[in-house]
Short mmCIF file of C-alpha atoms in Angstrom, two decimals:
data_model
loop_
_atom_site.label_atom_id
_atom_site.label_comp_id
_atom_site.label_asym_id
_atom_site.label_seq_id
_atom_site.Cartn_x
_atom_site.Cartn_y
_atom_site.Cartn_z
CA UNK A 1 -47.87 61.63 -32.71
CA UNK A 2 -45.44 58.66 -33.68
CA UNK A 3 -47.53 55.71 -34.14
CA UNK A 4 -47.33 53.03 -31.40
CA UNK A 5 -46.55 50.15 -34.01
CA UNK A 6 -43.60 52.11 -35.85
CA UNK A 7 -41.17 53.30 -33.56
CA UNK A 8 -38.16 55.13 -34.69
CA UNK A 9 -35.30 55.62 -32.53
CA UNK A 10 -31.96 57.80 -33.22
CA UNK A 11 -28.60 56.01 -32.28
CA UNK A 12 -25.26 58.11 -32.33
CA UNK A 13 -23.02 55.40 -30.71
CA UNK A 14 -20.26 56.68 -32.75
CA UNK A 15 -20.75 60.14 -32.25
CA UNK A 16 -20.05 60.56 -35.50
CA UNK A 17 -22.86 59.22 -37.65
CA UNK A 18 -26.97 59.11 -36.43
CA UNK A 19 -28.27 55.73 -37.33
CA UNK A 20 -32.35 56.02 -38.25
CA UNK A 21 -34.08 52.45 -38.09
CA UNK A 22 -37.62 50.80 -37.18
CA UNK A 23 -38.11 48.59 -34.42
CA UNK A 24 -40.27 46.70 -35.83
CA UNK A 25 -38.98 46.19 -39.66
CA UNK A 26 -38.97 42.48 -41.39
CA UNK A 27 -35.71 40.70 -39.89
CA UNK A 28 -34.72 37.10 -38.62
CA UNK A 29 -32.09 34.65 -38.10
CA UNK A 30 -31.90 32.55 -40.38
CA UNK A 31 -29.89 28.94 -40.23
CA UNK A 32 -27.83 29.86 -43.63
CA UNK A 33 -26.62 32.97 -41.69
CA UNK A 34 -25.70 31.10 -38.44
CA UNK A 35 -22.68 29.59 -39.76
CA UNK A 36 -19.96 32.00 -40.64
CA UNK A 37 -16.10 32.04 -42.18
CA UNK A 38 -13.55 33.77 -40.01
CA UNK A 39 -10.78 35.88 -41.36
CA UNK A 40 -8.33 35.33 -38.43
CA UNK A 41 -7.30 32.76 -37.76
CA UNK A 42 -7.74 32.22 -41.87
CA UNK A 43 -11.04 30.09 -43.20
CA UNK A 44 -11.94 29.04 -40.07
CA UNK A 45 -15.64 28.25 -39.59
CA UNK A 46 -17.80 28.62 -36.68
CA UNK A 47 -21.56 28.29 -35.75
CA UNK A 48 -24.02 30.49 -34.02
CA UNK A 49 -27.56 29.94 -32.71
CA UNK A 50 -30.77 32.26 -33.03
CA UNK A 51 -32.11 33.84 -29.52
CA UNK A 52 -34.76 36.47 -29.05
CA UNK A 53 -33.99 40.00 -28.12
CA UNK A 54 -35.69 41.46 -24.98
CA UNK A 55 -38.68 42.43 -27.35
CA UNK A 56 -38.91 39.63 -28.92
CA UNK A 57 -36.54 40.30 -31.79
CA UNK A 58 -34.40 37.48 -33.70
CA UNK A 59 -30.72 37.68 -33.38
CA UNK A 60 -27.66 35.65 -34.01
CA UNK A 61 -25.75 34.37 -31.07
CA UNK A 62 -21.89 33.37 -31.05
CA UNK A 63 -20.38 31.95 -28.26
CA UNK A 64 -16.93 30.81 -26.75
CA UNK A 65 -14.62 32.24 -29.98
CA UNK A 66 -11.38 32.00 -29.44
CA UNK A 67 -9.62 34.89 -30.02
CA UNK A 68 -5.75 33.66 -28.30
CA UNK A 69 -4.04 30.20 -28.56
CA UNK A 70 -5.28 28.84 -24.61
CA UNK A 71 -2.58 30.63 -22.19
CA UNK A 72 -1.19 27.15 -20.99
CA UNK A 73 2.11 25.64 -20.52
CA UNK A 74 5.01 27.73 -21.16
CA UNK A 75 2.25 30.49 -22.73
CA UNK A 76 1.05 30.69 -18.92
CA UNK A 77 2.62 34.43 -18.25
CA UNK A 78 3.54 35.35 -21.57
CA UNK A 79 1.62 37.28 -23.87
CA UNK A 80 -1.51 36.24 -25.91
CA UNK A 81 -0.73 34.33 -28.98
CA UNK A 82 -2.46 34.26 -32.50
CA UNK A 83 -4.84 30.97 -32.47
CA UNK A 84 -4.49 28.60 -34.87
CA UNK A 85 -6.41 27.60 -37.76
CA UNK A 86 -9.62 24.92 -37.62
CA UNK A 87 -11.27 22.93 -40.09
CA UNK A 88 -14.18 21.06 -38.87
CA UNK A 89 -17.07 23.99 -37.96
CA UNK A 90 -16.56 25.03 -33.90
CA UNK A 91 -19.89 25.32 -32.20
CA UNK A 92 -20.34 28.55 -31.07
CA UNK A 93 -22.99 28.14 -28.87
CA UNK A 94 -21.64 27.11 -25.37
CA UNK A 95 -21.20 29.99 -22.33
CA UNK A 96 -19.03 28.08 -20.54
CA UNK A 97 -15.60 29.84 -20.43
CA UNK A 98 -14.69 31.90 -17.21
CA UNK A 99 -11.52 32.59 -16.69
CA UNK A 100 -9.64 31.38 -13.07
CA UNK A 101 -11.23 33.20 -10.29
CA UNK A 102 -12.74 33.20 -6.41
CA UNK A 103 -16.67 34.00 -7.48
CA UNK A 104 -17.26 33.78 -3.70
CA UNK A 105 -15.63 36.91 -2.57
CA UNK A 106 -14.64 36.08 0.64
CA UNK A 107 -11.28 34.79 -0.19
CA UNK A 108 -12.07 31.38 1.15
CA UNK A 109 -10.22 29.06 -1.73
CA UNK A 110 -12.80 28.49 -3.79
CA UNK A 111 -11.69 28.63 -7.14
CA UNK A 112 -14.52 28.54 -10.42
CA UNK A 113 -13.25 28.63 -13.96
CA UNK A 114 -10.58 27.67 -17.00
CA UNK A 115 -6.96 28.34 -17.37
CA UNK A 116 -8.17 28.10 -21.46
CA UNK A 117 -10.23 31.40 -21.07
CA UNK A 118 -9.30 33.30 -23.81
CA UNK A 119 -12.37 33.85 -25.89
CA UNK A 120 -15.00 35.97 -26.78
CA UNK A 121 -18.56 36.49 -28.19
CA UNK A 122 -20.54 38.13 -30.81
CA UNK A 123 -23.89 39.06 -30.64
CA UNK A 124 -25.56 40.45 -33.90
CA UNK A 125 -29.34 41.18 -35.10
CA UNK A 126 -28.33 40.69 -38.67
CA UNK A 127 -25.54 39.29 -41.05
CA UNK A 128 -25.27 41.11 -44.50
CA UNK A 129 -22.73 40.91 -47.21
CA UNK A 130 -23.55 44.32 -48.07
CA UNK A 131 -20.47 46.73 -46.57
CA UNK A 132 -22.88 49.69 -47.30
CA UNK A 133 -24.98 48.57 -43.85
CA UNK A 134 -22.29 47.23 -41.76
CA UNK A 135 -23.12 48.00 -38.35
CA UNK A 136 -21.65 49.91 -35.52
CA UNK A 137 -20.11 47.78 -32.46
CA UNK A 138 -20.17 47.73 -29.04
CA UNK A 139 -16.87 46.72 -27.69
CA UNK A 140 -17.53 44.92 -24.07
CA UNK A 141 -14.90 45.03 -21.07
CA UNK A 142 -16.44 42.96 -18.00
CA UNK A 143 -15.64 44.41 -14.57
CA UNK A 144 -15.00 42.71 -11.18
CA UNK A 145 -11.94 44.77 -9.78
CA UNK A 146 -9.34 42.16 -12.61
CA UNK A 147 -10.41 39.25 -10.21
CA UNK A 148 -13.37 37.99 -11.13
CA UNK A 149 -16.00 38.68 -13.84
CA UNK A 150 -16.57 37.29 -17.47
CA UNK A 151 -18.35 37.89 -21.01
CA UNK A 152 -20.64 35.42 -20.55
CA UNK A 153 -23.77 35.27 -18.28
CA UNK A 154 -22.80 32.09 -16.03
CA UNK A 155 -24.00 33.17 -12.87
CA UNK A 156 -24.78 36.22 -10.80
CA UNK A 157 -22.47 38.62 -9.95
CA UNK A 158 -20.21 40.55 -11.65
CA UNK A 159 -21.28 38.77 -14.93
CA UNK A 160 -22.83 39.84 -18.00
CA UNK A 161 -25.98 39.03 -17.11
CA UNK A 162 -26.18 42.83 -15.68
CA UNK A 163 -25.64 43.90 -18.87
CA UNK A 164 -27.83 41.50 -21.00
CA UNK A 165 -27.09 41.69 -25.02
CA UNK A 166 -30.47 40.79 -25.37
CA UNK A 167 -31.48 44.48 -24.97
CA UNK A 168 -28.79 45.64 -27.60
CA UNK A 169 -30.10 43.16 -29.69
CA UNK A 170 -33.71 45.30 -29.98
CA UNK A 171 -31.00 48.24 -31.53
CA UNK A 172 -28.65 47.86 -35.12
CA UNK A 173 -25.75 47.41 -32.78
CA UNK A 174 -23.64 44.19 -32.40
CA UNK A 175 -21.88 43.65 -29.12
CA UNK A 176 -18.87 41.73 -28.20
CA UNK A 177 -18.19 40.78 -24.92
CA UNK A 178 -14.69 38.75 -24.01
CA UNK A 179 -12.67 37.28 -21.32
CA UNK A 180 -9.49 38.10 -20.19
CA UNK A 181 -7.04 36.92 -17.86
CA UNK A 182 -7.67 37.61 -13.95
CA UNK A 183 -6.17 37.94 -10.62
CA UNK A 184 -2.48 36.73 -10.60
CA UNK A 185 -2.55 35.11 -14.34
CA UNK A 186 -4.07 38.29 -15.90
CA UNK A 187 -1.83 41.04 -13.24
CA UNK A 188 0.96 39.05 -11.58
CA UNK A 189 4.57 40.34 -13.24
CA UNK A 190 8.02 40.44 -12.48
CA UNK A 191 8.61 43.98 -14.01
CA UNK A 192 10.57 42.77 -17.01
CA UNK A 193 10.67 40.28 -20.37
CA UNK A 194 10.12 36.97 -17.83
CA UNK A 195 6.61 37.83 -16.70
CA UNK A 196 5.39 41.05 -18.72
CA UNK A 197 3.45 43.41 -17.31
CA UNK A 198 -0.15 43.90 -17.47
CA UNK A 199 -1.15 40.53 -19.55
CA UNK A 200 -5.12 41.12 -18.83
CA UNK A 201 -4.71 44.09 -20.70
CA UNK A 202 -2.66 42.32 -23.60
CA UNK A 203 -5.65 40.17 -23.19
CA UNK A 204 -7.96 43.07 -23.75
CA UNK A 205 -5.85 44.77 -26.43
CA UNK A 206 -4.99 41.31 -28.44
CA UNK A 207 -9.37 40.34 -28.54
CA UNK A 208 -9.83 44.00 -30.04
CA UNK A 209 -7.70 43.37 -33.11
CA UNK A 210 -9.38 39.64 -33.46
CA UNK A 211 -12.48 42.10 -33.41
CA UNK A 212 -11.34 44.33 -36.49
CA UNK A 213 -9.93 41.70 -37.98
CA UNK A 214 -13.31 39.68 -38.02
CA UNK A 215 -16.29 41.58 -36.92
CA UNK A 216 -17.26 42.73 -40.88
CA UNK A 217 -18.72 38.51 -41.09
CA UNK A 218 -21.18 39.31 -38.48
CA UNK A 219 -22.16 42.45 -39.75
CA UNK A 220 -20.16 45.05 -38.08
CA UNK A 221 -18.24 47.81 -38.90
CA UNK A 222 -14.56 47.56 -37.93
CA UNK A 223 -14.03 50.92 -38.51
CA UNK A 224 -16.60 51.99 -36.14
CA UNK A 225 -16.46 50.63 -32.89
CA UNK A 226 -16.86 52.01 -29.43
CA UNK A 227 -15.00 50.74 -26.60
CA UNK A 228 -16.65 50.16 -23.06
CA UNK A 229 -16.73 48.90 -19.86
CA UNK A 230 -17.79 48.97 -16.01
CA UNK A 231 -15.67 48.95 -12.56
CA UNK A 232 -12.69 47.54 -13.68
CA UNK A 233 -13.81 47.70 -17.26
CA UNK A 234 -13.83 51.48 -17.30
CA UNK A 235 -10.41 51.83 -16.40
CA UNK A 236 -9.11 48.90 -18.99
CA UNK A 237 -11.35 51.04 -21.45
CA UNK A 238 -9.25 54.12 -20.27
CA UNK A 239 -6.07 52.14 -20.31
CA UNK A 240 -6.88 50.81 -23.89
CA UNK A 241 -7.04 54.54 -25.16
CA UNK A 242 -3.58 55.11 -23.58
CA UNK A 243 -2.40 52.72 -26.36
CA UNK A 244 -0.57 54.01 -29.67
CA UNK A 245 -1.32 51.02 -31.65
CA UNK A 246 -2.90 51.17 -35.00
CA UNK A 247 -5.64 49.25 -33.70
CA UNK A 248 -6.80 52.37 -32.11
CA UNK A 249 -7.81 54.28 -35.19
CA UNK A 250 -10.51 51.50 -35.33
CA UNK A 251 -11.38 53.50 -32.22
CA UNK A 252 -14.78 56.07 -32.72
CA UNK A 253 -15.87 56.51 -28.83
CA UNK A 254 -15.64 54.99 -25.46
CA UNK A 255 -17.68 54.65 -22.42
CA UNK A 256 -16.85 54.62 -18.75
CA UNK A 257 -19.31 53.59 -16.17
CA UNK A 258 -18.32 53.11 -12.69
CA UNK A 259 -14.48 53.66 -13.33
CA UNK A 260 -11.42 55.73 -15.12
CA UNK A 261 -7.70 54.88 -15.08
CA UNK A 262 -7.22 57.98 -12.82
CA UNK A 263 -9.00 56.04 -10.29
CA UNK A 264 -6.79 55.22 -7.27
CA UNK A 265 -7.61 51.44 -7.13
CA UNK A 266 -6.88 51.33 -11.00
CA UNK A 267 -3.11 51.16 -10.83
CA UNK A 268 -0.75 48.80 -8.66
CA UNK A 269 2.59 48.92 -6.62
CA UNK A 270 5.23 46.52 -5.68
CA UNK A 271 3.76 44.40 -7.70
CA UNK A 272 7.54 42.02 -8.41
CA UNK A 273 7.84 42.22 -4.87
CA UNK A 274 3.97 40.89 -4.86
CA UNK A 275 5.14 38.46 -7.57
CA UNK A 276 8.07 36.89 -5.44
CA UNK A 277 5.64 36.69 -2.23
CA UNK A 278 3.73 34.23 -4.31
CA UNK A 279 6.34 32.30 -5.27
CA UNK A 280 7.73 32.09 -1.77
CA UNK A 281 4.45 30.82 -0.38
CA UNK A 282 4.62 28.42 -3.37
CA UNK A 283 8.08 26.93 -2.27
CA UNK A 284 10.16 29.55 -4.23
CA UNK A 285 13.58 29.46 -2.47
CA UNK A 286 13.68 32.60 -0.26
CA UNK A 287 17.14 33.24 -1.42
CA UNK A 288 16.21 33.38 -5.02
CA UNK A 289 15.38 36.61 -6.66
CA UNK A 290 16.02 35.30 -10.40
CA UNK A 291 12.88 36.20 -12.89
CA UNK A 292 13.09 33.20 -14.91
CA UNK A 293 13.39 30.76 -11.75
CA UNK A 294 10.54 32.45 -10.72
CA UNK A 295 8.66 31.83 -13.86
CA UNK A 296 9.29 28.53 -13.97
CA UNK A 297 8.01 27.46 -10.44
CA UNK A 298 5.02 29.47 -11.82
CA UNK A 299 4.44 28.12 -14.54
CA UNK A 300 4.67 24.43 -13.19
CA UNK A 301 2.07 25.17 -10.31
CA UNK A 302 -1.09 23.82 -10.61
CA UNK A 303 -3.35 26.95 -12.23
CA UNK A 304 -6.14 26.50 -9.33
CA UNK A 305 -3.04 26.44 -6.45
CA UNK A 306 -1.26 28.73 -7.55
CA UNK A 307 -4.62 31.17 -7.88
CA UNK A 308 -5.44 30.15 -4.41
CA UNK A 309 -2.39 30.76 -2.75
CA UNK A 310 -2.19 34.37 -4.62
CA UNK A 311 -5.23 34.48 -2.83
CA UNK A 312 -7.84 37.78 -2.82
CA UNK A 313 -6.33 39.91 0.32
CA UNK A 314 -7.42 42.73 -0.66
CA UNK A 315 -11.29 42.05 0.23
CA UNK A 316 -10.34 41.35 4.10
CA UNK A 317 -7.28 44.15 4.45
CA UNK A 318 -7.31 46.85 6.53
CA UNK A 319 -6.58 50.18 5.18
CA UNK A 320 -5.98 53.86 7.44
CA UNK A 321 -7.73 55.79 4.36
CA UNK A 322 -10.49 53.11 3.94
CA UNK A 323 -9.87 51.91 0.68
CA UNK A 324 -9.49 48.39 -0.92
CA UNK A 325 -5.71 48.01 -2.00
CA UNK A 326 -5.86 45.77 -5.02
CA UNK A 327 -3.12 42.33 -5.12
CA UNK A 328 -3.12 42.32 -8.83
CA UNK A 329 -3.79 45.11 -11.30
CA UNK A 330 -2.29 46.96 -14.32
CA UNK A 331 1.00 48.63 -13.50
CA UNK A 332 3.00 51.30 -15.27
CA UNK A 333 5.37 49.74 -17.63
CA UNK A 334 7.79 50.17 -20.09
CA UNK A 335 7.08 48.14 -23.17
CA UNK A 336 3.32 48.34 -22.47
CA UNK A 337 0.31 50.73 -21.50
CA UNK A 338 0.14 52.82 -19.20
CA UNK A 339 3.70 54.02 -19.65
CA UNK A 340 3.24 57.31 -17.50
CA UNK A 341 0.92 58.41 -14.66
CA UNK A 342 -2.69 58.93 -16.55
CA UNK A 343 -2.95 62.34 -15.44
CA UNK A 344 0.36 63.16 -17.50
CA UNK A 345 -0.91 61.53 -20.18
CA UNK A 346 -4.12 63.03 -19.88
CA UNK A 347 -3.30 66.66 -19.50
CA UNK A 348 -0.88 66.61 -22.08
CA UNK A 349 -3.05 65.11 -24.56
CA UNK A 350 -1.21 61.60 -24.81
CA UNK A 351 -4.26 59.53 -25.76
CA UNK A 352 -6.20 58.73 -28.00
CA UNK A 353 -9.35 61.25 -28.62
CA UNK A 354 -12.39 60.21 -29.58
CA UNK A 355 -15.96 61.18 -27.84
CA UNK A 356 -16.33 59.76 -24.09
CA UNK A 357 -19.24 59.51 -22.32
CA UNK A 358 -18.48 58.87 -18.23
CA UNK A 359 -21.21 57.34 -15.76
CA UNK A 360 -21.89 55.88 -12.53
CA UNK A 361 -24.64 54.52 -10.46
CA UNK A 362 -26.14 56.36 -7.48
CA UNK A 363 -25.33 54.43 -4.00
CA UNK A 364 -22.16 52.52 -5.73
CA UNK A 365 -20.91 51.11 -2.34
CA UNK A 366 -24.41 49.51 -1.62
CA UNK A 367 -22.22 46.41 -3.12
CA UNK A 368 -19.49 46.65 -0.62
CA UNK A 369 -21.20 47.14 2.07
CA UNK A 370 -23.53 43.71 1.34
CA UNK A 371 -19.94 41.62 1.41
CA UNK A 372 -18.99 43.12 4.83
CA UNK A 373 -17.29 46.29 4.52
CA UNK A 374 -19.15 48.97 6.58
CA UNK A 375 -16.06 49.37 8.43
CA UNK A 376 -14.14 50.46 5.44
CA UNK A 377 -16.94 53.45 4.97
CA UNK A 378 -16.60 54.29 8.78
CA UNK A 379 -12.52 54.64 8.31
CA UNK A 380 -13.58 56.28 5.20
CA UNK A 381 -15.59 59.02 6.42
CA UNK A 382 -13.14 60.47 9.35
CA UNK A 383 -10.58 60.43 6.86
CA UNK A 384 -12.55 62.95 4.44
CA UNK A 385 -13.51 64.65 8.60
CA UNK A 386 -9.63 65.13 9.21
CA UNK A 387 -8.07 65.81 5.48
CA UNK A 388 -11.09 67.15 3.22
CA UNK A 389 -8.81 67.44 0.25
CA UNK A 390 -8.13 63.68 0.58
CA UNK A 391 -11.86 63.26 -1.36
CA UNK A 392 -9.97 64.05 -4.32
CA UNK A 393 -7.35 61.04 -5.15
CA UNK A 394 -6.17 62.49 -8.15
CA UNK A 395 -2.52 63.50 -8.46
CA UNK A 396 -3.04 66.76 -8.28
CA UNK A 397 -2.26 69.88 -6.48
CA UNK A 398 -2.97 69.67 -2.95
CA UNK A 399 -4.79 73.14 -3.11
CA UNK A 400 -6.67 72.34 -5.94
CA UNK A 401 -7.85 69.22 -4.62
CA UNK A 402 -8.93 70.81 -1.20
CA UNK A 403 -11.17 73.47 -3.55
CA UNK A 404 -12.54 70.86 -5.50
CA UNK A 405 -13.31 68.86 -2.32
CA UNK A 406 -15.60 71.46 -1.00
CA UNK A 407 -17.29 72.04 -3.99
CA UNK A 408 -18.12 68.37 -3.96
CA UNK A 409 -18.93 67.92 -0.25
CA UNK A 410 -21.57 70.57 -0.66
CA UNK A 411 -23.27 68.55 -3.24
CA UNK A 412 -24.06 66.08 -0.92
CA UNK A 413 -23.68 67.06 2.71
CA UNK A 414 -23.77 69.78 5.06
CA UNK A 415 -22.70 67.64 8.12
CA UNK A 416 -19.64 65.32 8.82
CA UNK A 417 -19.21 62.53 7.08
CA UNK A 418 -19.29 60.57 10.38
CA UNK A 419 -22.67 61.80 11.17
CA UNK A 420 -23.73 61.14 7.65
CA UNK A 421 -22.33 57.55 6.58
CA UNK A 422 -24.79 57.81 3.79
CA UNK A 423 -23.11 60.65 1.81
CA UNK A 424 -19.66 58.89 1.81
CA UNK A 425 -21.78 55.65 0.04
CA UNK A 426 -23.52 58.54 -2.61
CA UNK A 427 -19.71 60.18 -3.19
CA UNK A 428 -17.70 56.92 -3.17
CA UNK A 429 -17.41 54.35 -6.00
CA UNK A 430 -17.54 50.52 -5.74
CA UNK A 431 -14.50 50.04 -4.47
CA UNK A 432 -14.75 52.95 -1.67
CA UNK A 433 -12.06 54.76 -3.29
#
């Protein structure tokens, strides 16, 4: 029998390498080791505070980093920047940074956060200068459908606080968590050089090489780090892997709760004719289909007006196949990832392979329908009634699908789906796709 007081535990978050520790062995934070050096941007010095770990455990905290010069001005809708150089020491300790959002979601105006978003934390139980027992790390991508959501815990839902690093913390892991751009400042594009495409994943992409870059000063390995993320998370995480960059071979696993990029809500349509409605409701001339014109009325709108009137439609529109049609979202592009449909790139192997591990909670539409949308699981369910094979929104063969549909309707129903509402909540994910 193990004893009580010395509990070993096994951690393969690389899949690679096993990583044998004790719980319970000497450690601390100490307040030489909360102050550290960073690489990029070059000698720039920042400082952490000591918090306890969910058992107790000392670990260093550091907050608010930022990884991207603040996306403001004439950076608003271009891509993230290198930030420059400090001198005095930043204080690392504040969780105040959300990104531009509508927390409430019911698309009444509201809008919570910071146009200066663009940072991220680290949260480590140890800092050594020995590169012999650099740890593995735990790359963080926050959810919330790229509207709302955060790195930090600031408040309720959709935050971090659902995934507390305070738990990590009792494990030789360190986690980073980050922000990235949202809603129509994150997704918003014009299809070409004026507004690039997909800047929340730029966002994403750009805070993972600040990561390798840096992470070795708190301890971490940058060779060694595992990508991962919920909801909208997942899919970023399977968007990142999409990516040919050399960042990538940093790259050992990833993990996808909740979410994949072959999910139907994960990619978006129309989106410059999306981009031009917004300007029109923002006094765009109607006339005027020029990119940079409508970059400039963009990028000369208030940040909290011009989220507002962007709006979050989605959460009230009605859809025939009961699913949530998303305003803003990543896009296939032509300079950027995703470049092709996923499921081309998956099936013929155009991604970057490393161990996944896919997951999802039981009852994932318990969310949705708290917020209002029990009508979206009634349109839901005689939709599957009429077209089974429609259960399966991967582009895929239409007999294939209608196979795989049965196979999966029998794991959870022998009725209709009408007279069993509760089996389309147990199929369907959070976003009743």
């Amino acid at each position: 029998m193990i004893s009580p007081t010395r509990v070993f535990l096994l951690l393969t978050i690389s899949c690679r390498t096993v990583y044998v520790f004790d719980l319970f062995a000497p450690t601390g934070c100490k307040d030489a080791d909360l102050t550290v050096t960073l690489k990029t941007p070059s000698n720039s010095p920042i400082k952490g505070q000591c918090k306890n770990s969910n058992q107790g455990r000392k670990y260093h905290s550091f907050t608010n980093i930022p990884y991207a010069e603040p996306p403001l001005g004439e950076r608003r809708f271009q891509p993230p920047e290198p930030v420059h150089p400090w001198k005095e020491t930043l204080d690392a300790t504040k969780t105040n940074k959300v990104c531009l959002q509508d927390p409430i979601l019911e698309g009444d105006g509201y809008i919570y956060g910071t146009e200066d978003c663009l940072v991220l934390n680290v949260y480590t139980p140890r800092i050594s200068n020995d590169s012999s027992k650099l740890l593995p790390v735990l790359f963080w991508i926050h959810g919330g459908a790229y509207e709302w959501g955060s790195g930090v815990h600031i408040f309720g839902f959709g935050f971090f606080d659902q995934f507390d690093p305070g738990f990590f913390m009792d494990e030789e892991i360190v986690v980073v968590t980050i922000n990235y751009r949202l809603g129509a400042l994150g997704f918003l594009t014009t299809e070409d050089e004026s507004i690039p495409a997909n800047l929340g994943l730029r966002d994403q992409n750009f805070a993972l090489k600040w990561v390798i870059n840096n992470i070795e000063v708190f301890g971490g390995d940058p060779k060694d780090i595992v990508i991962t993320g919920q909801s909208a998370g997942a899919s970023s995480t399977c968007f990142q892997l999409l990516s040919n960059g050399k960042e990538m071979e940093s790259v050992t696993g990833a993990i996808m709760i909740s979410g994949t990029c072959l999910s139907p809500w994960a990619i978006n349509m129309d989106a410059r004719m999306k981009a031009f409605d917004v300007g029109k409701r923002l006094g765009l001339d109607s006339s005027d289909n020029s990119s940079r014109s409508l970059l400039k009325k963009l990028q000369r709108v208030p940040a909290k007006k011009l989220m507002r009137e962007a709006g979050m439609h989605y959460l009230i529109s009605k859809t025939d196949d009961g699913s949530i049609p998303m305003d803003f979202s990543p896009i296939l592009a032509k300079d950027m990832f995703p470049k092709e449909p996923m499921a081309d790139a998956i099936s013929q192997g155009r991604f970057h392979k490393v161990p996944l591990l896919f997951g999802f909670n039981s009852e994932d539409c318990i969310s949705p329908i708290l917020v209002g949308l029990v009508p979206q699981i009634n349109r839901k369910a005689k939709m599957w009634d009429q077209e089974l094979s429609r259960m399966i929104q991967v582009n895929v063969n239409v007999d294939d699908r209608l196979k795989a549909a049965k196979d999966m309707k029998a794991l959870y129903t022998n009725k209709s789906f009408s007279d069993d509402l509760a089996a389309v909540v147990k199929v369907c994910d959070y976003y009743l796709s």
